[in-house]
Each structure stands twice: as C-alpha cells, then as structure tokens.
Short mmCIF file of C-alpha atoms in Angstrom, two decimals:
data_model
loop_
_atom_site.label_atom_id
_atom_site.label_comp_id
_atom_site.label_asym_id
_atom_site.label_seq_id
_atom_site.Cartn_x
_atom_site.Cartn_y
_atom_site.Cartn_z
CA MET A 1 114.65 116.95 111.53
CA THR A 2 117.84 115.42 110.06
CA ILE A 3 119.38 113.57 107.16
CA ASN A 4 120.40 109.85 107.74
CA GLU A 5 124.15 110.01 107.65
CA LYS A 6 124.49 106.97 105.77
CA LYS A 7 122.76 109.14 102.59
CA PHE A 8 125.95 111.47 102.75
CA SER A 9 128.36 108.36 102.25
CA ILE A 10 126.33 106.65 99.61
CA VAL A 11 126.36 109.73 97.40
CA ALA A 12 129.92 110.88 98.21
CA HIS A 13 131.94 107.82 98.21
CA ASP A 14 132.59 105.05 95.54
CA GLU A 15 135.03 102.22 95.84
CA HIS A 16 138.32 102.46 93.99
CA ASP A 17 137.53 101.18 90.47
CA ASP A 18 140.67 99.66 88.73
CA HIS A 19 138.50 99.00 85.68
CA HIS A 20 138.56 102.81 85.01
CA HIS A 21 142.10 103.46 86.15
CA GLY A 22 141.07 104.68 89.51
CA SER A 23 138.98 107.42 88.00
CA ILE A 24 137.23 109.52 90.55
CA ASN A 25 134.23 110.14 88.30
CA VAL A 26 132.45 107.31 86.50
CA PRO A 27 133.10 107.73 82.71
CA ILE A 28 130.42 108.82 80.29
CA TYR A 29 130.02 105.74 77.98
CA GLN A 30 128.85 107.74 74.92
CA THR A 31 128.22 104.66 72.77
CA SER A 32 124.87 103.13 71.43
CA LEU A 33 125.84 99.58 71.43
CA PHE A 34 128.66 97.13 72.85
CA SER A 35 130.35 94.49 70.85
CA PHE A 36 131.72 90.97 71.82
CA ASP A 37 134.77 88.59 71.04
CA THR A 38 132.52 85.68 70.50
CA TYR A 39 128.98 84.92 69.63
CA GLU A 40 128.68 82.73 72.72
CA GLN A 41 129.58 85.72 74.64
CA PHE A 42 126.99 87.88 72.79
CA ASN A 43 124.21 85.32 73.20
CA LEU A 44 124.69 84.94 76.78
CA ALA A 45 124.56 88.80 77.36
CA ARG A 46 121.42 89.17 75.29
CA VAL A 47 119.63 86.53 77.73
CA ASN A 48 119.29 89.29 80.17
CA GLU A 49 120.13 92.83 78.72
CA GLN A 50 119.17 94.49 81.94
CA GLU A 51 121.92 93.08 83.99
CA ASN A 52 124.52 93.10 80.80
CA PHE A 53 125.69 95.76 78.37
CA VAL A 54 124.52 95.12 74.73
CA TYR A 55 122.57 98.07 73.51
CA SER A 56 122.25 101.55 75.36
CA ARG A 57 118.55 101.63 74.92
CA GLY A 58 118.28 98.89 77.35
CA ASN A 59 121.55 99.36 79.61
CA ASN A 60 124.36 101.64 79.83
CA PRO A 61 127.22 101.66 82.32
CA THR A 62 126.88 105.46 83.04
CA VAL A 63 123.22 105.42 83.66
CA ARG A 64 123.35 102.05 85.41
CA PHE A 65 125.91 103.66 88.02
CA LEU A 66 123.15 106.33 88.60
CA GLU A 67 120.52 103.88 89.17
CA ASP A 68 122.42 101.83 91.52
CA LYS A 69 123.11 105.06 93.67
CA LEU A 70 119.41 106.15 93.50
CA ALA A 71 118.24 102.42 94.37
CA GLN A 72 120.44 102.66 97.49
CA LEU A 73 119.28 105.94 98.48
CA GLU A 74 115.62 104.72 98.27
CA GLN A 75 116.45 101.42 99.81
CA GLY A 76 115.10 99.70 96.81
CA GLU A 77 116.39 96.77 95.10
CA ARG A 78 116.48 98.26 91.68
CA ALA A 79 115.99 101.48 90.00
CA LYS A 80 115.51 102.58 86.29
CA CYS A 81 116.02 105.98 84.91
CA PHE A 82 113.99 107.51 82.08
CA ALA A 83 114.20 110.65 79.90
CA SER A 84 111.61 112.67 82.03
CA GLY A 85 109.55 112.42 85.19
CA MET A 86 106.52 111.79 83.22
CA ALA A 87 108.16 108.93 81.38
CA ALA A 88 108.94 107.25 84.54
CA ILE A 89 105.56 107.88 85.94
CA SER A 90 103.68 106.50 82.89
CA ALA A 91 105.90 103.40 82.59
CA ALA A 92 105.46 102.75 86.34
CA ILE A 93 101.67 102.98 85.99
CA MET A 94 101.43 100.91 83.00
CA SER A 95 103.30 98.17 84.31
CA ILE A 96 100.73 97.61 86.89
CA VAL A 97 97.37 98.32 85.19
CA ARG A 98 95.46 96.31 82.55
CA SER A 99 92.29 97.06 80.58
CA GLY A 100 89.39 96.72 82.86
CA ASP A 101 91.13 97.85 86.05
CA HIS A 102 90.50 100.83 88.40
CA VAL A 103 92.95 103.23 90.01
CA ILE A 104 92.46 105.32 92.96
CA CYS A 105 94.67 108.54 92.98
CA SER A 106 94.97 111.76 95.12
CA ASN A 107 93.00 114.65 93.33
CA GLN A 108 96.11 117.06 94.04
CA ALA A 109 98.72 114.80 92.12
CA TYR A 110 100.88 116.27 89.33
CA GLY A 111 98.56 117.65 86.50
CA PRO A 112 100.00 115.66 83.74
CA THR A 113 99.70 112.47 86.00
CA ARG A 114 96.06 113.21 86.68
CA GLU A 115 95.67 113.85 82.73
CA PHE A 116 97.37 110.38 82.08
CA LEU A 117 95.05 108.69 84.49
CA GLY A 118 91.74 110.37 84.25
CA ASN A 119 91.76 110.86 80.47
CA TYR A 120 94.41 109.14 78.19
CA LEU A 121 94.09 105.52 80.03
CA GLN A 122 90.21 105.79 79.55
CA LYS A 123 90.65 104.53 75.86
CA PHE A 124 92.40 101.49 77.19
CA GLY A 125 89.50 100.63 79.59
CA VAL A 126 91.53 101.85 82.66
CA GLU A 127 89.19 104.11 85.10
CA THR A 128 90.46 106.32 87.70
CA THR A 129 88.59 107.81 90.61
CA PHE A 130 90.32 110.97 92.18
CA VAL A 131 89.80 111.36 96.00
CA ASP A 132 90.79 113.84 98.83
CA GLY A 133 94.00 112.09 99.56
CA SER A 134 94.30 113.53 103.06
CA ASP A 135 91.53 111.40 104.22
CA LEU A 136 92.02 107.70 104.44
CA ASP A 137 88.41 107.05 104.60
CA HIS A 138 87.99 108.41 101.21
CA TRP A 139 90.56 105.87 99.78
CA LYS A 140 88.52 103.06 101.34
CA LYS A 141 85.22 104.35 100.04
CA ALA A 142 86.61 104.59 96.41
CA VAL A 143 87.72 101.02 96.37
CA ARG A 144 86.06 98.66 93.76
CA SER A 145 86.44 94.95 93.07
CA ASN A 146 88.71 95.61 90.19
CA THR A 147 90.99 98.43 92.02
CA LYS A 148 94.58 97.50 91.14
CA LEU A 149 96.48 100.53 92.05
CA LEU A 150 96.63 103.27 94.48
CA TYR A 151 98.63 106.30 93.18
CA LEU A 152 100.16 108.71 95.97
CA GLU A 153 101.99 112.01 95.74
CA SER A 154 102.87 112.96 99.21
CA PRO A 155 103.47 115.78 99.91
CA THR A 156 101.79 117.25 96.59
CA SER A 157 103.48 120.09 94.79
CA MET A 158 100.61 122.85 94.77
CA PHE A 159 98.87 122.51 98.02
CA PHE A 160 101.34 120.40 99.86
CA GLN A 161 98.85 117.80 101.08
CA LEU A 162 100.05 114.74 102.67
CA GLN A 163 98.43 110.98 102.52
CA ASP A 164 98.79 108.55 105.13
CA ILE A 165 101.40 106.39 103.39
CA ARG A 166 101.28 103.25 105.86
CA GLY A 167 97.31 103.58 105.68
CA CYS A 168 97.35 103.40 102.21
CA THR A 169 99.79 100.72 101.54
CA ASP A 170 97.76 98.62 104.22
CA LEU A 171 94.64 99.13 102.36
CA ALA A 172 96.28 98.25 99.17
CA ALA A 173 97.72 95.08 100.60
CA SER A 174 94.20 94.02 101.89
CA ILE A 175 92.64 94.27 98.39
CA GLY A 176 95.48 92.87 96.48
CA ALA A 177 96.43 96.18 94.92
CA GLU A 178 99.85 97.89 94.14
CA THR A 179 100.96 101.41 95.37
CA ILE A 180 102.99 104.03 93.32
CA LEU A 181 104.21 107.10 95.07
CA ASP A 182 105.92 110.33 93.71
CA ASN A 183 108.58 111.20 96.17
CA SER A 184 110.07 114.34 94.23
CA TRP A 185 109.24 116.96 97.02
CA ALA A 186 110.91 115.14 100.04
CA THR A 187 113.43 113.39 97.97
CA PRO A 188 115.31 109.98 99.34
CA CYS A 189 116.99 112.35 101.89
CA PHE A 190 113.67 112.91 103.86
CA GLN A 191 111.33 110.14 103.12
CA ASN A 192 111.84 106.55 101.97
CA PRO A 193 108.24 105.24 100.98
CA LEU A 194 109.38 101.49 100.27
CA THR A 195 110.06 101.22 103.82
CA LEU A 196 106.53 102.00 104.48
CA GLY A 197 105.24 99.58 102.16
CA VAL A 198 105.09 101.31 98.94
CA GLY A 199 105.50 99.16 95.82
CA LEU A 200 107.05 101.66 93.33
CA VAL A 201 108.72 105.13 93.98
CA VAL A 202 108.73 107.63 91.34
CA HIS A 203 110.87 110.88 91.13
CA SER A 204 111.25 113.70 88.76
CA ILE A 205 115.12 113.84 88.74
CA THR A 206 114.78 117.12 86.97
CA LYS A 207 114.12 118.55 90.41
CA TYR A 208 116.19 118.13 93.44
CA ILE A 209 118.16 114.99 92.57
CA SER A 210 119.60 116.99 89.66
CA GLY A 211 119.72 120.21 91.37
CA HIS A 212 121.11 122.53 88.81
CA SER A 213 118.24 123.06 86.28
CA ASP A 214 120.34 121.70 83.40
CA CYS A 215 118.57 118.22 82.65
CA LEU A 216 115.45 116.41 82.51
CA GLY A 217 115.18 112.96 83.84
CA GLY A 218 112.94 110.47 85.86
CA VAL A 219 113.37 107.30 87.74
CA VAL A 220 111.11 104.41 89.13
CA VAL A 221 112.69 102.48 92.25
CA GLY A 222 111.29 99.31 93.83
CA SER A 223 111.76 95.58 94.36
CA LYS A 224 112.81 93.18 91.92
CA ARG A 225 109.27 91.53 91.86
CA LEU A 226 107.87 94.88 90.33
CA MET A 227 110.95 96.17 88.53
CA ASP A 228 111.81 93.32 86.60
CA PRO A 229 108.75 93.22 84.52
CA LEU A 230 108.84 96.88 84.23
CA MET A 231 112.56 96.73 82.95
CA SER A 232 111.84 94.21 80.46
CA THR A 233 108.51 95.50 79.17
CA GLU A 234 107.49 99.03 79.44
CA TYR A 235 111.15 100.60 79.70
CA MET A 236 112.26 98.65 76.71
CA LEU A 237 109.08 99.23 74.39
CA PHE A 238 108.36 102.96 75.43
CA GLY A 239 111.78 103.95 74.65
CA GLY A 240 112.03 106.83 77.16
CA VAL A 241 115.75 106.02 78.11
CA MET A 242 118.09 108.64 79.87
CA THR A 243 121.37 109.37 77.72
CA PRO A 244 124.61 108.67 79.52
CA GLN A 245 125.30 112.38 78.94
CA THR A 246 122.15 113.42 81.19
CA ALA A 247 123.18 110.69 83.84
CA GLY A 248 126.64 112.18 84.01
CA LEU A 249 124.96 115.56 84.97
CA VAL A 250 122.71 113.95 87.48
CA ILE A 251 125.50 111.90 89.04
CA ARG A 252 127.25 115.27 89.61
CA GLY A 253 124.23 116.82 91.31
CA LEU A 254 123.43 113.72 93.18
CA ARG A 255 126.83 114.19 94.92
CA THR A 256 125.67 117.04 97.00
CA LEU A 257 122.18 116.15 97.36
CA PRO A 258 122.02 115.71 101.07
CA LEU A 259 124.07 118.73 101.74
CA ARG A 260 121.65 120.65 99.19
CA MET A 261 118.69 119.33 101.17
CA GLN A 262 119.74 120.57 104.47
CA ARG A 263 120.10 124.01 103.04
CA HIS A 264 116.85 123.84 101.12
CA GLU A 265 114.98 122.71 104.33
CA SER A 266 116.34 125.32 106.58
CA SER A 267 116.13 128.46 104.16
CA GLY A 268 112.69 127.15 103.06
CA LEU A 269 111.46 127.09 106.73
CA LYS A 270 112.91 130.63 107.31
CA VAL A 271 111.22 132.10 104.38
CA ALA A 272 107.86 130.22 104.79
CA GLU A 273 107.70 131.60 108.44
CA TYR A 274 108.46 135.08 107.33
CA VAL A 275 105.74 134.72 104.56
CA SER A 276 103.09 133.19 107.03
CA ARG A 277 103.02 136.52 108.89
CA GLN A 278 102.36 138.83 106.06
CA ARG A 279 98.78 140.36 105.75
CA TYR A 280 98.56 139.14 102.10
CA VAL A 281 98.37 135.66 102.91
CA ALA A 282 95.27 134.06 104.07
CA LYS A 283 96.68 130.32 104.32
CA ILE A 284 100.24 128.95 103.89
CA ASN A 285 100.77 125.35 102.75
CA HIS A 286 104.23 124.10 104.12
CA PRO A 287 104.06 120.44 105.86
CA GLY A 288 107.05 121.67 107.86
CA LEU A 289 105.30 124.50 109.95
CA PRO A 290 103.34 123.56 112.99
CA ASN A 291 100.06 125.44 111.77
CA HIS A 292 99.86 122.71 108.63
CA PRO A 293 96.84 120.39 109.40
CA GLN A 294 99.11 117.44 108.77
CA TYR A 295 102.05 118.45 110.66
CA GLU A 296 101.94 115.56 113.09
CA LEU A 297 101.55 113.08 110.08
CA ALA A 298 104.49 114.67 108.44
CA LYS A 299 106.82 113.91 111.55
CA THR A 300 105.91 110.26 111.61
CA GLN A 301 106.79 109.60 107.78
CA MET A 302 109.32 112.25 106.85
CA THR A 303 112.56 113.18 108.61
CA GLY A 304 112.87 116.78 106.92
CA THR A 305 111.22 119.01 104.48
CA GLY A 306 111.81 120.48 100.98
CA SER A 307 111.91 124.15 100.14
CA LEU A 308 108.88 124.27 97.87
CA PHE A 309 105.65 125.76 99.36
CA SER A 310 102.53 127.80 98.39
CA PHE A 311 100.08 130.18 100.17
CA GLU A 312 96.60 131.26 99.33
CA SER A 313 95.75 134.85 99.10
CA ARG A 314 92.86 137.01 98.73
CA GLU A 315 94.47 139.55 96.74
CA SER A 316 94.12 139.58 92.86
CA VAL A 317 96.26 137.54 90.59
CA ASP A 318 97.20 140.88 88.74
CA LYS A 319 98.58 142.49 92.03
CA LEU A 320 100.40 139.40 92.93
CA ARG A 321 101.84 139.10 89.53
CA ALA A 322 102.74 142.72 89.58
CA TRP A 323 104.54 141.78 93.03
CA ALA A 324 106.40 139.00 91.19
CA ASP A 325 107.66 141.39 88.39
CA ARG A 326 109.17 143.72 90.79
CA MET A 327 111.45 140.85 92.33
CA HIS A 328 115.10 140.66 92.05
CA PHE A 329 116.07 137.14 93.39
CA PHE A 330 112.85 135.35 92.45
CA ARG A 331 112.55 134.37 88.96
CA ILE A 332 109.25 133.66 87.15
CA GLY A 333 109.05 129.94 86.17
CA ALA A 334 107.09 126.78 86.34
CA SER A 335 109.71 124.18 87.83
CA TRP A 336 111.82 123.85 91.02
CA GLY A 337 114.48 121.86 92.56
CA GLY A 338 117.47 123.93 91.34
CA PHE A 339 119.68 126.39 92.83
CA GLU A 340 117.44 129.39 91.82
CA SER A 341 114.54 130.80 93.69
CA LEU A 342 111.31 130.78 91.57
CA ILE A 343 107.79 132.26 91.99
CA ASN A 344 104.53 131.10 90.41
CA VAL A 345 101.21 133.17 90.44
CA ASN A 346 97.84 131.54 89.38
CA ALA A 347 94.06 131.78 90.29
CA PHE A 348 92.52 128.70 91.80
CA HIS A 349 89.13 127.20 92.91
CA ALA A 350 89.03 126.05 96.29
CA LEU A 351 89.01 122.17 96.33
CA ASN A 352 86.25 122.03 98.78
CA ALA A 353 83.23 121.81 96.56
CA LYS A 354 81.15 123.52 99.36
CA ASP A 355 83.12 126.67 98.92
CA PRO A 356 83.35 128.00 95.48
CA GLN A 357 85.61 130.87 96.53
CA ILE A 358 87.90 131.66 93.86
CA GLY A 359 91.60 132.82 95.38
CA THR A 360 94.92 133.36 94.25
CA LEU A 361 97.73 130.57 94.69
CA VAL A 362 101.27 131.58 95.02
CA ARG A 363 103.82 128.94 94.77
CA LEU A 364 107.49 129.92 95.91
CA TYR A 365 110.64 127.89 95.60
CA ILE A 366 113.62 128.45 97.76
CA GLY A 367 116.81 127.72 95.93
CA ALA A 368 120.41 128.43 97.37
CA GLU A 369 120.47 132.29 97.84
CA ASP A 370 120.75 133.69 101.14
CA PRO A 371 117.26 133.45 102.85
CA GLU A 372 117.80 137.04 104.21
CA ASP A 373 118.23 138.15 100.66
CA LEU A 374 115.08 136.54 99.54
CA ILE A 375 113.16 137.88 102.39
CA GLN A 376 114.23 141.25 101.63
CA ASP A 377 113.30 140.76 97.98
CA LEU A 378 109.80 139.65 98.92
CA ASP A 379 109.58 142.82 101.23
CA GLN A 380 110.75 145.48 98.75
CA ALA A 381 108.65 144.13 95.93
CA TRP A 382 105.56 144.27 97.94
CA ARG A 383 106.07 147.78 99.03
CA CYS A 384 106.63 148.59 95.56
CA VAL A 385 103.15 147.17 94.75
CA GLU A 386 101.30 148.89 97.55
CA GLN A 387 102.96 152.17 96.93
CA SER A 388 102.04 151.84 93.03
CA PRO A 389 98.34 152.10 92.19
CA SER A 390 96.95 149.62 89.89
CA GLU A 391 95.44 150.35 86.50
CA GLU A 392 92.01 149.92 87.91
CA GLU A 393 92.80 152.26 90.75
CA LEU A 394 94.11 154.86 88.38
CA TYR A 395 90.92 154.55 86.27
CA GLU A 396 88.81 155.22 89.32
CA GLN A 397 90.74 158.12 90.24
CA ASN A 398 90.80 159.39 86.65
CA PRO A 399 87.64 158.40 85.10
CA GLY A 400 88.42 160.40 81.86
CA ILE A 401 91.40 158.14 81.05
CA ASN A 402 90.61 154.84 79.38
CA GLN A 403 92.27 151.50 80.73
CA LYS A 404 94.93 151.89 77.96
CA GLY A 405 96.12 155.35 79.16
#
C-alpha cells in the first residue's frame, strides 16, 4: 500500500511568500483582532468574516493556513479547525440535525460521540439508532422517514471495524440524508472519504495529524455547501476555536505526516503480525492483516493502514495489566497518534448479544521506536508475567497467607 506522492508535496512545499518576507514557516499571528484604515474596509470585511480577517474567533491567518492544507489533503473545498476533536464532531453533527431528526451511527464509534448522539441530543428531540456498522443491511433496516444523518467511523478505534463507505453514502443519497465520517485512524494519507461520497470528514488533530502528543485539536472538512453554514453558525456560536499557537504546532507536525504514516504503517504491521502469533491472543483486530474479516473491503477504500490495533484475550485483565506494568518502551495511556508507543488494557463484553462472554481487550499503539525493540519489550514483559505467580496463585499455594500478604 502506498501514499499518493502529491500528499508529500502538499505538506512539504509552500509558494514563496513576499508578504512574510520569504519566511519558510508561516508566522504565528498572536492577535485577537485586526484593525482597518477605514470604516469602509471594516464593513466590507465583516460581510464575510470566514474569508477575511476581522476577529480571531472567526478567522486567523495561522489557523487558516492549516485549514487550507488539511482541505487539500482531504480533497475538500474547505476545512475548519477546532479546539478538540470532540468540538469538531459535535459542531459537524449539529450543523446537520434538527429537532425531530433521526441519526444512524456505528455502535463502535468513539465513546464520547456515542454519548453525544445517544444521550445528550435526546433532550433536543434527536434520536439515534446504533447499528453493527460492518453490515450494510443493518444500516438499511434502521432507516426511518426522518433519518437525516448517517455517522460513520471507519475503521473504529477499539475493534477496528470498517463500514462500506460507498454503500453507506449511496444509501444516504437515496433517502436524502447526509454523511459524516471520522477519518482519524487512516488519516488523509491513506483514506479520502470525500471522494467516496461522504459529506463531511472529521479528524482528531490530536492524533496522527499533530503527531507529537503536544496539542489538542479537531477539524471538519467538506464541500462549501456543507461547510459554509457550519462555519457561519456552529463554529461561530459554539466558540471551540483553535488558537494560532496550537495551529503553529500542528503545521509543524503536518509537514512530516506522510513520512510518519509510512513508518507507522510498516512498524504497526510488523508488531501486529508478531502479536497475532502469541498464545495469549484469541483474536487480533488490524484491518491490514489478511485474517481481518474486512481485509478485502479495506483494500478497496484505503491505500494504507495506521499503527493502532487491538487484540482480544482470554487472559485476565489483572494479568495483562501486570504485563503492561513490566514494559519499558510501551507507556500506559489513553490516546494515540504521537511518537510514543502506548498500551491500554480493559475488560470488554462481546458485542454479539448471543455471546455474553467477557474478555480482555488490549489496545496497542505503535509509535516511532524501532519495531524490533517493541517486539522484544512485549516478549520480555510476558516472560516476567509468566514466571511470576499472581497474588491469587500465591494464595492458593499458601492458604495461610491472606491476599494482602
């Protein structure tokens, strides 16, 4: 799988800019407002604050530079950056739905997104049906006369399930609904949902796009038809704006995004292949591996894969958390997309209602380290756990000793 070579030029090359004295990096416009020589200029600028610089809550040159780059990468007409991924997601959803509308959403979407759609929006009269997103028939069966939005996240970020993007956008078009897709995992380097008919694409900039675990941000990208009302209403009224300082950090990270994604893809596949062969793994979830049930679909709508994946295990949560405790390169943390490798261990209930099994889900994020070092780290930590009896085992061996020693 490859990254379109044009992506490298988009992020690495800017035209010479005399306005900034030929500066290689766009300046950080640390200003809250912009003044004008005359009232005529002021009034003209205020007619369309999204195209002119009047007040940084509406438009800022540093943030606008980043937005234009992201729009190019996603092959959209316009992008708008926000203070967080969730700010971008909620604004995108609210720009489409109204009281009385119905939404269909993948049941594996990002947790706060499900909370926003399934609970928060109920008080505004918006209902959401959550479906098994891997089955297009489930999307079709969930359609109502008032369905106005299909919300996708492909791949999802816990079980790495894909949705048939073209199938969902065709369905939405047939019923007069819009589509939003969270593209944070694949990034614009490996997937361009707008070219598959999606209306709005959202990203957590905090993840791969920034790439350095030093800032929060989100972005919505789409056509002017959908972006213009979002920018003039939800963006301006909700106030979740990105600061120019954050935009400067993200621009720096964006310069190397295609290069970093090449590394993430190769390292992620190498570690995932190793993990898939280990006896503590019952099932591995990585759409870049041939044993993924949607591997063929992945090849039709993505040109590459990210380095975040998970595996399901019959080992206990306590044992696998003890395993994580003994790692050197993997840090314990909730996010992903930066330079550092991460591990997260949690219990889960099988999504299949017919199978009430409770297991352990381990999510691994493969950062910029040498994948051989990461594999060795996983291996040495597991040997430590296997050689060290658990507290429960010690108690069974020494019944006279209580659990607290």
